[in-house]
């Protein structure tokens, strides 16, 4: 299964915020620069994460992004499901619809494989993702994009 770039960006943002110090307030632009992606793309991911309750954004002087308690203990499987949506691996009912859809065994097998993928991620938390050696690398990331 392949995740969308949107989900990849959101997961990277959560991981970066998970290793930030309590007194460190990162902006969306700073997270985007550290991940070497356009700020506009990262802003969309940050907005979705806010709606999920995974992170909070404080405006103004001294503002910035921070993970919520949910964000710190969230299951990676849950987070990926929420970001990816409930779409199936293949679009059997697309336009035109697949002529095999009424008697296809592949659709069910792919759905089971998708669930197995998520089930593998379910026991992992965001905190698990940022243990060493990943955490120190995330802390050391600096922006590479010019303003």
Short mmCIF file of C-alpha atoms in Angstrom, two decimals:
data_model
loop_
_atom_site.label_atom_id
_atom_site.label_comp_id
_atom_site.label_asym_id
_atom_site.label_seq_id
_atom_site.Cartn_x
_atom_site.Cartn_y
_atom_site.Cartn_z
CA UNK A 1 0.00 0.00 0.00
CA UNK A 2 1.23 3.48 -0.77
CA UNK A 3 0.41 6.47 1.41
CA UNK A 4 -0.42 9.83 -0.08
CA UNK A 5 2.13 12.63 0.12
CA UNK A 6 -0.35 14.46 2.33
CA UNK A 7 -0.26 11.66 4.92
CA UNK A 8 3.53 11.51 4.70
CA UNK A 9 3.80 15.26 5.38
CA UNK A 10 1.37 15.06 8.29
CA UNK A 11 3.26 12.17 9.88
CA UNK A 12 6.59 13.97 9.49
CA UNK A 13 5.11 17.11 11.08
CA UNK A 14 3.78 15.13 14.04
CA UNK A 15 7.13 13.42 14.48
CA UNK A 16 9.02 16.73 14.41
CA UNK A 17 6.65 18.29 16.91
CA UNK A 18 6.92 15.23 19.16
CA UNK A 19 10.61 15.91 19.75
CA UNK A 20 10.36 19.66 20.23
CA UNK A 21 11.22 21.03 23.65
CA UNK A 22 8.43 22.36 25.88
CA UNK A 23 9.72 25.92 25.45
CA UNK A 24 10.30 25.52 21.70
CA UNK A 25 7.49 26.88 19.55
CA UNK A 26 7.80 25.91 15.93
CA UNK A 27 5.79 27.57 13.19
CA UNK A 28 4.30 25.82 10.19
CA UNK A 29 6.99 27.44 8.04
CA UNK A 30 9.77 26.15 10.28
CA UNK A 31 8.38 22.61 10.21
CA UNK A 32 8.03 22.83 6.42
CA UNK A 33 11.60 24.07 6.05
CA UNK A 34 12.96 21.32 8.29
CA UNK A 35 11.14 18.74 6.16
CA UNK A 36 12.19 20.49 2.93
CA UNK A 37 8.65 20.89 1.61
CA UNK A 38 6.62 23.93 0.53
CA UNK A 39 4.99 25.76 3.43
CA UNK A 40 1.63 25.74 1.62
CA UNK A 41 1.63 21.94 1.51
CA UNK A 42 2.61 21.67 5.15
CA UNK A 43 -0.07 24.20 6.13
CA UNK A 44 -2.77 21.93 4.72
CA UNK A 45 -1.45 18.97 6.69
CA UNK A 46 -1.20 21.09 9.86
CA UNK A 47 -4.81 22.23 9.43
CA UNK A 48 -6.02 18.64 9.11
CA UNK A 49 -4.05 17.61 12.19
CA UNK A 50 -5.66 20.48 14.12
CA UNK A 51 -9.12 19.28 13.08
CA UNK A 52 -8.24 15.79 14.31
CA UNK A 53 -7.19 17.25 17.66
CA UNK A 54 -3.62 15.99 17.29
CA UNK A 55 -2.01 19.40 17.50
CA UNK A 56 -2.83 22.91 18.52
CA UNK A 57 -1.73 26.16 16.99
CA UNK A 58 -1.29 29.32 19.01
CA UNK A 59 -1.30 32.62 17.16
CA UNK A 60 0.62 35.77 17.81
CA UNK A 61 3.83 36.55 19.60
CA UNK A 62 5.06 33.44 21.39
CA UNK A 63 2.68 31.31 19.39
CA UNK A 64 3.47 28.19 17.45
CA UNK A 65 2.54 24.56 17.06
CA UNK A 66 2.37 21.92 19.75
CA UNK A 67 1.14 18.36 20.06
CA UNK A 68 -1.89 17.73 22.22
CA UNK A 69 -2.04 14.83 24.65
CA UNK A 70 -3.99 12.93 21.97
CA UNK A 71 -1.18 13.67 19.52
CA UNK A 72 1.43 12.26 21.87
CA UNK A 73 -0.40 9.00 22.55
CA UNK A 74 -2.14 8.56 19.19
CA UNK A 75 -1.91 5.22 17.44
CA UNK A 76 -0.10 5.56 14.13
CA UNK A 77 -2.69 3.20 12.61
CA UNK A 78 -5.54 5.47 13.72
CA UNK A 79 -3.74 8.55 12.45
CA UNK A 80 -3.04 7.03 9.03
CA UNK A 81 -6.67 5.83 8.73
CA UNK A 82 -7.91 9.32 9.52
CA UNK A 83 -5.53 10.98 7.06
CA UNK A 84 -6.01 8.46 4.25
CA UNK A 85 -9.77 8.10 4.57
CA UNK A 86 -11.82 4.97 4.08
CA UNK A 87 -11.12 4.54 0.37
CA UNK A 88 -10.39 1.06 -0.86
CA UNK A 89 -7.08 0.17 -2.50
CA UNK A 90 -8.74 -0.16 -5.91
CA UNK A 91 -11.72 1.77 -7.28
CA UNK A 92 -14.00 -1.04 -8.39
CA UNK A 93 -16.97 1.29 -8.68
CA UNK A 94 -15.08 3.93 -10.66
CA UNK A 95 -15.99 5.33 -14.04
CA UNK A 96 -16.22 3.02 -15.84
CA UNK A 97 -16.87 0.44 -13.11
CA UNK A 98 -14.83 -2.76 -13.16
CA UNK A 99 -16.72 -5.51 -15.02
CA UNK A 100 -15.56 -8.05 -12.39
CA UNK A 101 -16.96 -6.20 -9.37
CA UNK A 102 -19.96 -8.51 -8.89
CA UNK A 103 -17.82 -11.65 -8.59
CA UNK A 104 -14.32 -10.45 -7.78
CA UNK A 105 -12.19 -12.06 -5.10
CA UNK A 106 -9.36 -9.56 -5.55
CA UNK A 107 -11.31 -6.68 -3.99
CA UNK A 108 -11.81 -8.59 -0.73
CA UNK A 109 -8.19 -9.77 -0.64
CA UNK A 110 -6.93 -6.22 -1.14
CA UNK A 111 -9.27 -4.92 1.59
CA UNK A 112 -7.93 -7.57 3.99
CA UNK A 113 -4.36 -6.64 3.07
CA UNK A 114 -5.15 -2.98 3.71
CA UNK A 115 -6.55 -3.82 7.15
CA UNK A 116 -3.46 -5.93 7.91
CA UNK A 117 -1.32 -2.91 7.00
CA UNK A 118 -3.25 -0.71 9.43
CA UNK A 119 -3.24 -3.43 12.11
CA UNK A 120 0.57 -3.44 11.97
CA UNK A 121 0.58 0.31 12.66
CA UNK A 122 -2.09 0.21 15.41
CA UNK A 123 0.22 -0.71 18.31
CA UNK A 124 2.73 2.02 17.39
CA UNK A 125 2.34 5.46 18.93
CA UNK A 126 3.84 8.74 17.83
CA UNK A 127 6.20 8.46 20.79
CA UNK A 128 7.42 5.10 19.45
CA UNK A 129 8.30 6.70 16.12
CA UNK A 130 10.62 9.26 17.62
CA UNK A 131 12.80 7.10 19.83
CA UNK A 132 16.49 6.94 19.01
CA UNK A 133 17.92 7.10 16.40
CA UNK A 134 15.03 9.02 14.82
CA UNK A 135 14.46 11.62 17.55
CA UNK A 136 17.94 13.12 17.51
CA UNK A 137 17.86 13.35 13.71
CA UNK A 138 14.51 15.17 13.85
CA UNK A 139 15.82 17.65 16.42
CA UNK A 140 18.84 18.38 14.23
CA UNK A 141 16.86 19.12 11.08
CA UNK A 142 17.15 22.69 9.88
CA UNK A 143 15.44 24.35 6.98
CA UNK A 144 17.08 24.15 3.60
CA UNK A 145 14.65 26.22 1.55
CA UNK A 146 15.43 29.86 0.87
CA UNK A 147 12.70 32.33 1.82
#
